XYZ file of N, CA and C in Angstrom:
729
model
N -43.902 14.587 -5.360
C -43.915 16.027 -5.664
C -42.476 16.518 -5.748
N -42.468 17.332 -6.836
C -40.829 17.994 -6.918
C -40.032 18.537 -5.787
N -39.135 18.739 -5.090
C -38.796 19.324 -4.383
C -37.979 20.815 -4.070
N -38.511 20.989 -5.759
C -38.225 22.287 -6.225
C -39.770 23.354 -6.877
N -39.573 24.469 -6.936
C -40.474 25.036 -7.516
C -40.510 25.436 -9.080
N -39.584 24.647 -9.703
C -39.118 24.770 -11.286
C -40.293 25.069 -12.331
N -41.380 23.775 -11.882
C -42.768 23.541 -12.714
C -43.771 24.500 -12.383
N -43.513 24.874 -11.060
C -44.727 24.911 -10.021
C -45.453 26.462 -10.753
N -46.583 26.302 -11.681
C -47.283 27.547 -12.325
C -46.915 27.987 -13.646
N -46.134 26.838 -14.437
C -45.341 27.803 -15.345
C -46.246 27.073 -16.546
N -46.633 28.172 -17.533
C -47.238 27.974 -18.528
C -45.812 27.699 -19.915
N -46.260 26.903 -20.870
C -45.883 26.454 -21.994
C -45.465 27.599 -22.683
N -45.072 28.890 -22.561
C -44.088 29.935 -22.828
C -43.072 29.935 -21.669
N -42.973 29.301 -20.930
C -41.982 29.609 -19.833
C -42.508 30.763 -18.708
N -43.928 31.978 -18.692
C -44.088 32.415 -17.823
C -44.825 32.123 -16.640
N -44.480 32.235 -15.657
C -45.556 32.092 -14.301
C -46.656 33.043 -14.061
N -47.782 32.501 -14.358
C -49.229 33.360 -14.441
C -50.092 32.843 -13.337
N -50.432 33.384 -13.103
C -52.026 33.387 -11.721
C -52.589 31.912 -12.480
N -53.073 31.809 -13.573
C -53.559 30.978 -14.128
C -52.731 29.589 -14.010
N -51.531 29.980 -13.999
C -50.588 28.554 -13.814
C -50.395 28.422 -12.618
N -50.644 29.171 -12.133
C -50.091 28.774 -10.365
C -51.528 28.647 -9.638
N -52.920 28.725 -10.397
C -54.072 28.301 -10.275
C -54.308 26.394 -10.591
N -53.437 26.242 -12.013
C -53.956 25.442 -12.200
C -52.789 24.289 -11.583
N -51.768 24.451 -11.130
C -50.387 23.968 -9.980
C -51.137 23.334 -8.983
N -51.692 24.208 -8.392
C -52.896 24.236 -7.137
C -53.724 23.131 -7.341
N -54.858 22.929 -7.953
C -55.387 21.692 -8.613
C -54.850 20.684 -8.968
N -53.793 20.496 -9.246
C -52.948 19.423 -10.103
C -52.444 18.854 -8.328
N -51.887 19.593 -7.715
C -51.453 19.079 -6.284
C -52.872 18.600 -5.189
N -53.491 19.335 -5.925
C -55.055 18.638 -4.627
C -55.254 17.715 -5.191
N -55.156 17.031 -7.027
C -55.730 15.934 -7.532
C -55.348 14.963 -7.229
N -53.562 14.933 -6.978
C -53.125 13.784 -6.391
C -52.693 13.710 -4.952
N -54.125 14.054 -4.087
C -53.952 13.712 -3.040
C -53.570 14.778 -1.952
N -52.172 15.904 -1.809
C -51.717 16.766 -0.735
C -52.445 17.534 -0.514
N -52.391 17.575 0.728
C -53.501 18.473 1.346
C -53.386 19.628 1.742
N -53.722 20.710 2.272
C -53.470 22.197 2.042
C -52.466 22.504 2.661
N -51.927 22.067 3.813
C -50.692 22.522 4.275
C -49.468 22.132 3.422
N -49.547 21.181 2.750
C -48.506 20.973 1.464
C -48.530 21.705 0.391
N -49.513 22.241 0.162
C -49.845 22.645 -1.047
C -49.580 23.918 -0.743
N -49.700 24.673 0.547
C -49.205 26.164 0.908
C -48.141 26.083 1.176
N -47.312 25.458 1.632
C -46.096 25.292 1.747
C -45.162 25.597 0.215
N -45.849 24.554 -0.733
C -44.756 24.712 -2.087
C -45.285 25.727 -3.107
N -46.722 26.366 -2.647
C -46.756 27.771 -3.576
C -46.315 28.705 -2.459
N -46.219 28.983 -1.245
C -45.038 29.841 -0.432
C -43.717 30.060 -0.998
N -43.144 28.600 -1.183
C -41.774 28.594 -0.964
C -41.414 29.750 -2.932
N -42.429 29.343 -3.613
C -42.495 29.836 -5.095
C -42.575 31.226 -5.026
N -43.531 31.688 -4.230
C -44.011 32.988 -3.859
C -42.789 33.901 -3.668
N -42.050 33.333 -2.151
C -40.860 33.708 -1.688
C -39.790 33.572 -2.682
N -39.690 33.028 -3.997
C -38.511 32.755 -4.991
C -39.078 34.017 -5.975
N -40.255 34.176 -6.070
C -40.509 35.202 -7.342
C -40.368 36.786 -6.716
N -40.606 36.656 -5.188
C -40.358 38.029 -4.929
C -38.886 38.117 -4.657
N -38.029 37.063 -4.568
C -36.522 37.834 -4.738
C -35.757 38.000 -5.819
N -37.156 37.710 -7.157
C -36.687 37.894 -8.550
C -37.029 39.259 -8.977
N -38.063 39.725 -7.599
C -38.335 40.986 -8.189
C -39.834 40.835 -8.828
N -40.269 39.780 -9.299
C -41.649 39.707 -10.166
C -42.697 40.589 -9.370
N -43.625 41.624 -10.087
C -44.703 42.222 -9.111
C -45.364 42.831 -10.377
N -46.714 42.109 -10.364
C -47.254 41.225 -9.364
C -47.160 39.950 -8.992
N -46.709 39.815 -7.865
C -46.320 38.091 -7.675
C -47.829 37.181 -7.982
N -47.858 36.512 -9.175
C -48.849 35.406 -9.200
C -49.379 34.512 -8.033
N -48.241 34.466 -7.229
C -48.138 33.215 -6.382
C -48.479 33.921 -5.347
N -49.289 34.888 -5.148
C -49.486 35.447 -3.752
C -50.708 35.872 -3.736
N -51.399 34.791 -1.987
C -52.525 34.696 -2.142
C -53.874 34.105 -3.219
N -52.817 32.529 -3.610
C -53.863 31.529 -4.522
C -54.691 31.322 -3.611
N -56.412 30.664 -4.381
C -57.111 30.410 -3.722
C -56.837 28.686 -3.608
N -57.031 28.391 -2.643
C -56.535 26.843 -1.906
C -57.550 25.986 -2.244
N -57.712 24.789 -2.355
C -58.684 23.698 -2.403
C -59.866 23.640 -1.255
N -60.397 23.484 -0.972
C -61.085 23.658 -0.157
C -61.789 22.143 0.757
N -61.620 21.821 1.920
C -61.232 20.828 2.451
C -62.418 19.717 3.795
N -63.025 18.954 2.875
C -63.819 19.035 3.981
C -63.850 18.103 5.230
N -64.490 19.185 6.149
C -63.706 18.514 7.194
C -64.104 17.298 7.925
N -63.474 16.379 9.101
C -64.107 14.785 9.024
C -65.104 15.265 9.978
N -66.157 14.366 9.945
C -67.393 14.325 10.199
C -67.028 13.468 11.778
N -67.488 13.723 12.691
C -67.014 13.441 14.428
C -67.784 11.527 14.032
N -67.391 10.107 14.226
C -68.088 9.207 14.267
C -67.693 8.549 15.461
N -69.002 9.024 16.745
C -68.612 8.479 18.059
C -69.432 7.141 18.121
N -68.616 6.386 18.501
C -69.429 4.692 18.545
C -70.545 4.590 19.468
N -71.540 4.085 19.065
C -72.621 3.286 20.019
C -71.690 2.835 21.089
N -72.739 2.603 21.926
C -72.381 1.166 23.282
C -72.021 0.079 22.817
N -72.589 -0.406 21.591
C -72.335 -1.647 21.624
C -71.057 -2.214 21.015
N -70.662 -0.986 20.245
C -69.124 -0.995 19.638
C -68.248 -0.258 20.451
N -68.396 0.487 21.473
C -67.263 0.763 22.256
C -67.025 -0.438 23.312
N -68.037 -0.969 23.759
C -67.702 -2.766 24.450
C -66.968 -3.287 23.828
N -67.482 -3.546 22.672
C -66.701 -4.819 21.657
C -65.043 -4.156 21.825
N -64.920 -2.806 21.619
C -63.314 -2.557 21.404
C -62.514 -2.330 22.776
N -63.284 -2.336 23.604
C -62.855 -2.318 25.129
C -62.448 -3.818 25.496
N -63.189 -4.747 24.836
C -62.718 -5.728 25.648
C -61.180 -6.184 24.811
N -61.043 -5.836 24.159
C -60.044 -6.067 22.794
C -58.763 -5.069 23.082
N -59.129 -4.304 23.969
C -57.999 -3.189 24.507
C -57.178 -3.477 25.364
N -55.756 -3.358 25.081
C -54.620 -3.836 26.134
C -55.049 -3.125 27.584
N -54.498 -3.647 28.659
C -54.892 -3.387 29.692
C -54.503 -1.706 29.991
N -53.170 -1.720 29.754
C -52.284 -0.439 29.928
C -53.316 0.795 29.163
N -53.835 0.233 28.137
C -54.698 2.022 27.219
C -56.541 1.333 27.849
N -56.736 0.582 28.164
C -57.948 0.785 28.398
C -58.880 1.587 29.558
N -57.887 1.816 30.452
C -58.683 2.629 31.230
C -58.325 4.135 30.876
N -57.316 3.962 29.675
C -57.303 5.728 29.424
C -58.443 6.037 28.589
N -58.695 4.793 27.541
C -59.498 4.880 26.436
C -61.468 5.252 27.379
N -61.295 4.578 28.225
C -62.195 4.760 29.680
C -62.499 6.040 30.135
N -61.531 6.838 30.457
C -61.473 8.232 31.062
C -61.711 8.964 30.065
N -61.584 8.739 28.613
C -62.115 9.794 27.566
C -63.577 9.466 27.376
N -63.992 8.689 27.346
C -65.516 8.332 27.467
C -66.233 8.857 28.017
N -65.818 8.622 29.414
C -66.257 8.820 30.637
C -66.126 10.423 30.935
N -65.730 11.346 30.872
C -65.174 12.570 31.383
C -65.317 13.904 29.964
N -64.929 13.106 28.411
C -64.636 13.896 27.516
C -62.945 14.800 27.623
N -62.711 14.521 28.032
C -60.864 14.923 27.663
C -60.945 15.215 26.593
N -59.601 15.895 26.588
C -58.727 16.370 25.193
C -58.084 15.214 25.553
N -57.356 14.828 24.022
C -56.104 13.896 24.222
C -55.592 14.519 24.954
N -54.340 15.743 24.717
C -53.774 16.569 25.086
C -53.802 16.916 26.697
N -55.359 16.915 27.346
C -55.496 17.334 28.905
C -55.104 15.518 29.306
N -55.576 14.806 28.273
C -55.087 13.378 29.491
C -53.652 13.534 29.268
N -52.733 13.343 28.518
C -51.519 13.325 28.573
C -50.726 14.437 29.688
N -51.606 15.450 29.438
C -51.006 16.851 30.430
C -51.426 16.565 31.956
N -52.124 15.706 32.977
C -52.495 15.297 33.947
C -51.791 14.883 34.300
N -51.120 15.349 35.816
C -49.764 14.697 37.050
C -50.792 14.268 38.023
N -50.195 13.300 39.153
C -50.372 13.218 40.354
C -50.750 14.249 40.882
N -50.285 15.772 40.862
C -50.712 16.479 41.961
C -51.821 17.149 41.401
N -52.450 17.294 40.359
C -53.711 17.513 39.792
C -54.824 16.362 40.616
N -54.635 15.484 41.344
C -55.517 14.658 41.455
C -55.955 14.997 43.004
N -57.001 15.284 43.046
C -57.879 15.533 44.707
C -58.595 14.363 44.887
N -57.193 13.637 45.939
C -58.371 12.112 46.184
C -59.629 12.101 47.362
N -59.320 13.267 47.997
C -60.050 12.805 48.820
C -61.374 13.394 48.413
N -61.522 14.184 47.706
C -63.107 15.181 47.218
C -63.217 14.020 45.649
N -62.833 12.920 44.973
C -63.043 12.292 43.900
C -62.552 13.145 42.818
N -61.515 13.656 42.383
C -61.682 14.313 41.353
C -60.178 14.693 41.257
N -60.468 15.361 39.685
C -59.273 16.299 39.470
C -59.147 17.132 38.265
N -58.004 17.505 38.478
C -57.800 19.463 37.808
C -57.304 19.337 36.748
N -57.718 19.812 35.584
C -57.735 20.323 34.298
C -56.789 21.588 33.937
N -55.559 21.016 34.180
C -54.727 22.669 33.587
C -54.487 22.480 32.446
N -54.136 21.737 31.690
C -53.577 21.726 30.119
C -54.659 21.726 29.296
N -55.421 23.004 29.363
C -56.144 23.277 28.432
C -56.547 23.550 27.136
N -56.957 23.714 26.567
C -56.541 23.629 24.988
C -57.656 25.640 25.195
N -58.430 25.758 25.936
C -58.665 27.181 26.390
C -58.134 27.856 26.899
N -57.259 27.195 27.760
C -56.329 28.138 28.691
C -56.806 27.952 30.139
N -58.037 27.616 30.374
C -59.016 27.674 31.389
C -58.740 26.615 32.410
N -58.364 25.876 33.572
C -58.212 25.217 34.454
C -59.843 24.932 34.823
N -59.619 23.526 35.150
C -61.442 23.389 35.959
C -61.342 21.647 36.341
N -62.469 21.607 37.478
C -62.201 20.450 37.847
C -62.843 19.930 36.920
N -62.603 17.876 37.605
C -63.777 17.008 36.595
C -64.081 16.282 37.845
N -64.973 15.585 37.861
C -65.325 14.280 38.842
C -65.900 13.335 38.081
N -64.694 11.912 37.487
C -64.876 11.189 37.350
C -65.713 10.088 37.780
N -66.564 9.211 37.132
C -67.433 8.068 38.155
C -66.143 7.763 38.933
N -67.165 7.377 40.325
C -65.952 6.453 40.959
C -65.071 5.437 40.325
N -66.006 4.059 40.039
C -64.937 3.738 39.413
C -63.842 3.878 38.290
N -64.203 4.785 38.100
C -62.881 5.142 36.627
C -62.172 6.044 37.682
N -62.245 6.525 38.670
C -61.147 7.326 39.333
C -60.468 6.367 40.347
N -61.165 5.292 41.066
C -60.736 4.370 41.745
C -59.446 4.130 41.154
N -59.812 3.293 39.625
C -59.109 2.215 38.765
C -57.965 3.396 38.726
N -57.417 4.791 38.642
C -56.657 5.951 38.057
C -55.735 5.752 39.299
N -56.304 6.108 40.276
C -55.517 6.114 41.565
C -55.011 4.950 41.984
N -55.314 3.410 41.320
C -54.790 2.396 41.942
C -53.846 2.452 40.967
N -53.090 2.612 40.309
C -52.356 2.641 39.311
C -50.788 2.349 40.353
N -50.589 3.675 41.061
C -49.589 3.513 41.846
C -50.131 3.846 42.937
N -49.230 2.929 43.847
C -49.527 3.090 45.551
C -49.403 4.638 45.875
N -49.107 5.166 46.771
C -49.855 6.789 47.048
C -48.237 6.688 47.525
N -47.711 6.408 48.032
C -46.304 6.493 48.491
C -45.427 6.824 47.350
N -45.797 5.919 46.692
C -44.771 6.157 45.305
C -45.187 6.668 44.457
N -45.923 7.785 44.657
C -46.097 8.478 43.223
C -45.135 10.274 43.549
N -45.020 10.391 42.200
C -44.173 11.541 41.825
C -44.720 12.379 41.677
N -45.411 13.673 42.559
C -46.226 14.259 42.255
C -46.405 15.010 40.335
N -45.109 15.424 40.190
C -45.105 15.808 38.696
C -44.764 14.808 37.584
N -44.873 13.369 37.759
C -45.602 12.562 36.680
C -46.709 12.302 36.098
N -46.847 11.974 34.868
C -47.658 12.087 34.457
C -48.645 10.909 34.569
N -50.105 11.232 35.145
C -51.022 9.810 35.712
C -51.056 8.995 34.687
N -50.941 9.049 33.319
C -51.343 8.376 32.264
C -49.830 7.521 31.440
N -48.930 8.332 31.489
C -47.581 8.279 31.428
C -47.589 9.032 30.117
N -46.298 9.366 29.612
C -45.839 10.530 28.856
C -46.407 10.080 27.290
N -46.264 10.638 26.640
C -46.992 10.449 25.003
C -47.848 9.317 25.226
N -48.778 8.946 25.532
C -49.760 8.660 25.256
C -51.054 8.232 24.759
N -50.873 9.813 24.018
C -51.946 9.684 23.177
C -52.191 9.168 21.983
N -50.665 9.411 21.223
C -50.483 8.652 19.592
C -50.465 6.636 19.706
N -49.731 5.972 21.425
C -50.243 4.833 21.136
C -51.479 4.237 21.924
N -52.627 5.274 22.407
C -53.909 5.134 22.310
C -54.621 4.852 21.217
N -54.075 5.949 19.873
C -54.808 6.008 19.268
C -54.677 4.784 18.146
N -53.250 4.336 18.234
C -53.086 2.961 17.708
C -53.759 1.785 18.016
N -53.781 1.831 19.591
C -54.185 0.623 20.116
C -56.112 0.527 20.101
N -56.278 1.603 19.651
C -57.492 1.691 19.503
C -57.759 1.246 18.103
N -56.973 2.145 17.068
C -57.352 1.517 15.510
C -57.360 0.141 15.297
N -56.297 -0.760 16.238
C -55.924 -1.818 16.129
C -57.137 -2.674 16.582
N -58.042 -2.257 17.821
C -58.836 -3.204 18.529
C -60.106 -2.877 17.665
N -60.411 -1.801 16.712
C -61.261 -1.403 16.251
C -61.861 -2.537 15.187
N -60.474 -2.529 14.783
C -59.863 -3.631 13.172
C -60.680 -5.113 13.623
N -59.718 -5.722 14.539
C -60.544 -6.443 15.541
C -61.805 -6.977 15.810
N -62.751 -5.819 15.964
C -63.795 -6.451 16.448
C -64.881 -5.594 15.972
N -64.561 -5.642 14.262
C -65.001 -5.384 13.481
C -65.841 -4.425 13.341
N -65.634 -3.218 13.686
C -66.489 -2.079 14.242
C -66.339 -0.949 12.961
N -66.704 0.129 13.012
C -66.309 1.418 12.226
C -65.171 1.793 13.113
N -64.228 2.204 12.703
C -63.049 3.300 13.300
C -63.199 4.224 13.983
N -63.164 4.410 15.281
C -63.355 5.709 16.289
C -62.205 6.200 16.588
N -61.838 7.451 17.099
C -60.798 7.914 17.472
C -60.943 8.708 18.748
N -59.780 8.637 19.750
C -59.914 9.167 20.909
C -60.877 10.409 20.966
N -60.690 11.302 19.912
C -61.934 12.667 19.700
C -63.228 12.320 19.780
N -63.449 11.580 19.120
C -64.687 10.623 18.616
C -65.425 10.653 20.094
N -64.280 9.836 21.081
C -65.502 9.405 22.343
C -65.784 11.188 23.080
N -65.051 12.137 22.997
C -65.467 13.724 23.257
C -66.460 13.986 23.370
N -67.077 13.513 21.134
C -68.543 13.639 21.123
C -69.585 13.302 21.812
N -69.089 11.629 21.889
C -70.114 10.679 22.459
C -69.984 11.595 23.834
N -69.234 12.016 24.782
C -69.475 12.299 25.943
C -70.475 13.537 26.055
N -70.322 14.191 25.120
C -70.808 15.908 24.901
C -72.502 15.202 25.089
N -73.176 14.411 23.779
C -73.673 14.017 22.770
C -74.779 13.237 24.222
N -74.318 12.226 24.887
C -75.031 11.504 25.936
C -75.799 12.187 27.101
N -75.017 13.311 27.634
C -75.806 14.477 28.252
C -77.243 14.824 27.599
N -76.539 15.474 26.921
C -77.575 16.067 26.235
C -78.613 15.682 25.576
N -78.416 14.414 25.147
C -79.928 13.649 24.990
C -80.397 13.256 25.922
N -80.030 13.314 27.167
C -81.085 13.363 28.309
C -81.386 14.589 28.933
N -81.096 15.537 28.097
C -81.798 16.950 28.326
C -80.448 17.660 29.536
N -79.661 17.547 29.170
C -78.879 18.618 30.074
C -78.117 19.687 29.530
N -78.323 20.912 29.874
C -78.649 22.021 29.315
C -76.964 22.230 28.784
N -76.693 22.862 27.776
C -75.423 22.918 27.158
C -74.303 24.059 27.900
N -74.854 24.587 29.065
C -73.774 25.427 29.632
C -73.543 24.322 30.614
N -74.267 23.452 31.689
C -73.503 22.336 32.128
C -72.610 21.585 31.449
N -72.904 21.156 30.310
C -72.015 20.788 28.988
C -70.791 21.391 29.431
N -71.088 22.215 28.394
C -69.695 22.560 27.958
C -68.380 23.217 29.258
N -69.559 23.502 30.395
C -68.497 23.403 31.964
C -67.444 22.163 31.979
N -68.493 21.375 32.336
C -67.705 19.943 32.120
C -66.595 19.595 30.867
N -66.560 20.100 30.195
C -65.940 19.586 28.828
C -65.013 20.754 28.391
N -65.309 22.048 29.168
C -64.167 22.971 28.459
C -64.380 23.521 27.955
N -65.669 23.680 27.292
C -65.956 24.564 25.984
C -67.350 25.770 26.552
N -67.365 26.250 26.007
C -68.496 27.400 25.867
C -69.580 26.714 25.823
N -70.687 27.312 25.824
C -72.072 26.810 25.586
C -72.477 26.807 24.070
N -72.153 28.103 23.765
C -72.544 28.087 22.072
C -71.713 27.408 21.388
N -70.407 27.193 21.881
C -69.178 26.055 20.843
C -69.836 24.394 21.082
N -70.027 24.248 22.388
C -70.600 23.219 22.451
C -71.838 22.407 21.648
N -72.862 23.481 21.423
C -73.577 23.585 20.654
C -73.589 23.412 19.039
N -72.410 24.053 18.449
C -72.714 24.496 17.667
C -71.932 23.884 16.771
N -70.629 22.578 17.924
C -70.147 21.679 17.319
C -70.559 19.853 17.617
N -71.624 19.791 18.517
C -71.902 18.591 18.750
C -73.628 18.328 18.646
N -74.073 19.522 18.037
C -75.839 19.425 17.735
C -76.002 17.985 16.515
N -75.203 18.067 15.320
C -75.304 17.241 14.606
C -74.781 15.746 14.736
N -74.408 15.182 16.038
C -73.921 14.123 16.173
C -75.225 13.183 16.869
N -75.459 12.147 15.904
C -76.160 11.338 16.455
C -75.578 10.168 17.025
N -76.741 9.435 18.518
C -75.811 8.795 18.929
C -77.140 7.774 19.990
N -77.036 6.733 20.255
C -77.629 6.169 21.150
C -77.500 6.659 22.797
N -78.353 5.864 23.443
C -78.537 7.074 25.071
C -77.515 6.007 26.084
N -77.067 4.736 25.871
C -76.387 3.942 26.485
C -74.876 4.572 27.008
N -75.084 4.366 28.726
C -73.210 4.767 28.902
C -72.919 2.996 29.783
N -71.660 3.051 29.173
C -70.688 1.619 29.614
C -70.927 1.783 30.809
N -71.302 0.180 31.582
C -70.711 0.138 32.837
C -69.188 0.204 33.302
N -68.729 1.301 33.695
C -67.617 1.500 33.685
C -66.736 0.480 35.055
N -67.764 0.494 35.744
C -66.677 -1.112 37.183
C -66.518 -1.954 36.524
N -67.413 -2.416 35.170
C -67.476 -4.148 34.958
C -66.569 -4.185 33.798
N -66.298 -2.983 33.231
C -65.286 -3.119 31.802
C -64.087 -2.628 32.824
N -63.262 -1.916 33.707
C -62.116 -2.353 33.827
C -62.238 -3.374 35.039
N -62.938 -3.892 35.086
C -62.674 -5.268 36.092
C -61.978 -6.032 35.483
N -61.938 -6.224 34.150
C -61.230 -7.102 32.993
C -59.659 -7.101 33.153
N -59.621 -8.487 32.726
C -57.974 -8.377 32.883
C -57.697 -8.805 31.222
């Protein structure tokens, strides 16, 4: 794509018309950029025609491509095994705690030592993507395996339990084990669903939901009704028993 706005709308007389900066728009969704690119370089056009003075600015307020959005694909049991056992040791019990609990990427990466209440099993949710703080209580063993990480002496209360960025080589080490062991592609979001998704097909009512998970009852609802999914949850002692 140009890195100028020279072309960007201009009809075969040399003027910039709604119609050319309509059909700019299309020509940039055909090959591929996606709307934040595509608002970006009819902006930057927008912002060049209004310090030419042009009014009515063509370039203001095109209608955008319209984008649809990915469809949540949380793995069965039998493909989150297969990619668990295929998972480096270091991301598998994180890849574990999103399963298990439903995290944000974002809240596992945002989790210190002093968020963690060992002696009641559990711990605190401040990096919310709501704003909202709340506990979780992990199965034992996935909180066991969290806390053995470091001896209790040596931990820093304001480090991070998971360690710092995180989440981008989770989500590698996941594409990678996915590749592997020949599965469909899941992504750390993905297991959210499955967590939302497993409740609730055993009938548990969507304001427990979405307590647990952060969200509202009707968001919960109204973003995880269409996800189908088998009723199986991992034995979570016997997959990080693995070395």
């Amino acid at each position: 794509m140009q890195s100028d706005t020279s072309r960007c709308g201009r009809q075969s007389g040399g003027a910039i018309t709604c119609e050319g900066v309509a059909d700019r728009v299309t020509e940039l969704a055909t090959d591929g950029h996606k709307k934040p690119t595509i608002r970006t370089t009819i902006g930057t056009l927008a912002m060049d025609l209004d310090h030419q003075g042009i009014d009515p600015n063509p370039a203001r307020s095109p209608k955008l491509p319209h984008e649809q959005a990915d469809v949540p694909k949380p793995p069965n049991a039998d493909d989150l095994a297969a990619v668990t056992r295929l998972m480096p040791a270091r991301y598998r019990l994180a890849m574990v705690v999103l399963d298990a609990i439903g995290m944000r990427i974002g809240e596992l990466e945002g989790l210190t030592w002093d968020d963690i209440h060992e002696t009641r099993g559990r711990w605190r949710i401040l990096k919310s993507k709501t704003g909202q703080p709340r506990w979780v209580s992990p199965p034992a063993a996935v909180f066991e395996a969290a806390i053995d990480q470091v001896p209790r002496e040596d931990r820093d209360v304001d480090a991070r339990v998971f360690g710092e960025g995180v989440g981008s080589r989770l989500r590698t080490a996941m594409a990678t084990a996915c590749k592997a062991a020949g599965v469909p592609l899941f992504s750390p979001h993905d297991l959210r669903h499955r967590r939302v998704s497993l409740p609730r097909a055993r009938g548990v009512s969507w304001a427990r939901i979405g307590e647990a998970v952060g969200h509202s009852a009707r968001e919960s609802a109204d973003t995880y009704t269409h996800v189908p999914i088998d009723e199986t949850a991992l034995d979570y002692r016997a997959v990080l028993a693995r070395t």
